[in-house]
Amino acid sequence: MAEALTLARPYARAAFSLARQGGQLEAWSRWLGFAAQVAVEPSVLQLNGDPRFDATQAVALYLPPDCESESLFARFLGVLAEVTRLPLLAVIQLEFEQLKHTAE
């Protein structure tokens, strides 16, 4: 878990910064929650590392229905997909929530 937290922390900080700058802390919290739930689904876990499952497909799978495909959040997911960090979304979400709580 410590390794996952170490890997996830910079992404959580980046997400928090983007959400805060855009005045969308609540939306990002909701979107990260959705994506984190997707990330732990057994059928999704099987897709990780599959070369046939590209970043565009991953973003489409992890993107919440109420989030635009051209949004900063979608681009954030794209970065996570490119650097194979989507499996860390549950840890990223927890760290994001801690940052949000501290800021409130």
Short mmCIF file of C-alpha atoms in Angstrom, two decimals:
data_model
loop_
_atom_site.label_atom_id
_atom_site.label_comp_id
_atom_site.label_asym_id
_atom_site.label_seq_id
_atom_site.Cartn_x
_atom_site.Cartn_y
_atom_site.Cartn_z
CA MET A 1 0.00 0.00 0.00
CA ALA A 2 2.85 2.39 0.79
CA GLU A 3 4.22 2.00 -2.73
CA ALA A 4 0.78 2.64 -4.25
CA LEU A 5 0.40 5.76 -2.13
CA THR A 6 3.84 6.99 -3.17
CA LEU A 7 2.93 6.50 -6.83
CA ALA A 8 -0.57 7.96 -6.47
CA ARG A 9 0.24 11.06 -4.44
CA PRO A 10 1.54 13.29 -7.28
CA TYR A 11 -1.51 12.45 -9.41
CA ALA A 12 -3.85 13.21 -6.51
CA ARG A 13 -2.12 16.55 -5.97
CA ALA A 14 -2.38 17.36 -9.67
CA ALA A 15 -6.08 16.42 -9.69
CA PHE A 16 -6.70 18.54 -6.61
CA SER A 17 -4.89 21.50 -8.13
CA LEU A 18 -6.83 21.27 -11.40
CA ALA A 19 -10.15 20.87 -9.58
CA ARG A 20 -9.45 23.75 -7.23
CA GLN A 21 -8.31 26.10 -10.01
CA GLY A 22 -11.44 25.28 -11.98
CA GLY A 23 -13.75 25.63 -8.99
CA GLN A 24 -14.83 22.02 -9.46
CA LEU A 25 -13.74 20.26 -6.27
CA GLU A 26 -17.13 18.59 -5.78
CA ALA A 27 -17.37 17.47 -9.40
CA TRP A 28 -13.83 16.04 -9.41
CA SER A 29 -14.57 14.29 -6.14
CA ARG A 30 -17.63 12.67 -7.69
CA TRP A 31 -15.80 11.82 -10.94
CA LEU A 32 -12.82 10.32 -9.13
CA GLY A 33 -15.22 8.26 -7.03
CA PHE A 34 -16.84 6.88 -10.17
CA ALA A 35 -13.50 6.14 -11.84
CA ALA A 36 -12.14 4.53 -8.66
CA GLN A 37 -15.14 2.17 -8.58
CA VAL A 38 -14.53 1.24 -12.21
CA ALA A 39 -10.85 0.62 -11.46
CA VAL A 40 -11.58 -2.11 -8.91
CA GLU A 41 -14.10 -4.02 -11.02
CA PRO A 42 -12.75 -7.53 -11.73
CA SER A 43 -13.61 -7.31 -15.43
CA VAL A 44 -11.71 -4.01 -15.70
CA LEU A 45 -8.72 -5.36 -13.78
CA GLN A 46 -8.35 -8.00 -16.50
CA LEU A 47 -8.03 -5.27 -19.14
CA ASN A 48 -5.04 -3.63 -17.46
CA GLY A 49 -1.93 -4.48 -19.38
CA ASP A 50 -3.85 -5.81 -22.39
CA PRO A 51 -2.17 -4.23 -25.43
CA ARG A 52 -5.48 -4.27 -27.33
CA PHE A 53 -7.00 -1.93 -24.72
CA ASP A 54 -5.62 1.52 -25.59
CA ALA A 55 -5.73 4.83 -23.73
CA THR A 56 -8.74 6.13 -25.68
CA GLN A 57 -10.77 3.05 -24.80
CA ALA A 58 -9.66 3.31 -21.18
CA VAL A 59 -10.76 6.93 -20.90
CA ALA A 60 -14.16 6.03 -22.38
CA LEU A 61 -14.55 3.24 -19.83
CA TYR A 62 -13.47 5.27 -16.78
CA LEU A 63 -15.16 8.56 -17.72
CA PRO A 64 -18.30 9.26 -15.67
CA PRO A 65 -21.49 9.77 -17.70
CA ASP A 66 -21.89 13.35 -16.46
CA CYS A 67 -18.38 14.38 -17.54
CA GLU A 68 -17.54 15.78 -20.97
CA SER A 69 -15.11 13.77 -23.10
CA GLU A 70 -13.09 16.95 -23.76
CA SER A 71 -12.87 17.97 -20.10
CA LEU A 72 -9.74 18.37 -18.01
CA PHE A 73 -10.84 15.29 -16.09
CA ALA A 74 -10.93 13.25 -19.30
CA ARG A 75 -7.45 14.49 -20.15
CA PHE A 76 -6.31 13.60 -16.63
CA LEU A 77 -7.61 10.06 -17.18
CA GLY A 78 -5.78 10.00 -20.51
CA VAL A 79 -2.50 10.82 -18.77
CA LEU A 80 -3.13 8.07 -16.21
CA ALA A 81 -3.86 5.64 -19.04
CA GLU A 82 -0.70 6.57 -20.94
CA VAL A 83 1.51 6.02 -17.90
CA THR A 84 -0.39 2.88 -16.79
CA ARG A 85 -1.60 4.41 -13.53
CA LEU A 86 -5.35 3.81 -13.90
CA PRO A 87 -5.21 0.92 -11.40
CA LEU A 88 -4.18 3.51 -8.78
CA LEU A 89 -7.43 5.46 -9.07
CA ALA A 90 -8.81 4.22 -5.75
CA VAL A 91 -5.68 5.43 -3.95
CA ILE A 92 -5.65 8.67 -5.96
CA GLN A 93 -9.26 9.27 -4.94
CA LEU A 94 -8.52 8.69 -1.24
CA GLU A 95 -5.57 11.08 -1.33
CA PHE A 96 -7.64 13.66 -3.25
CA GLU A 97 -10.35 13.47 -0.57
CA GLN A 98 -7.76 14.04 2.16
CA LEU A 99 -6.44 17.10 0.34
CA LYS A 100 -9.99 18.37 -0.13
CA HIS A 101 -10.84 17.83 3.53
CA THR A 102 -7.68 19.66 4.63
CA ALA A 103 -8.52 22.60 2.36
CA GLU A 104 -12.03 22.93 3.75
#
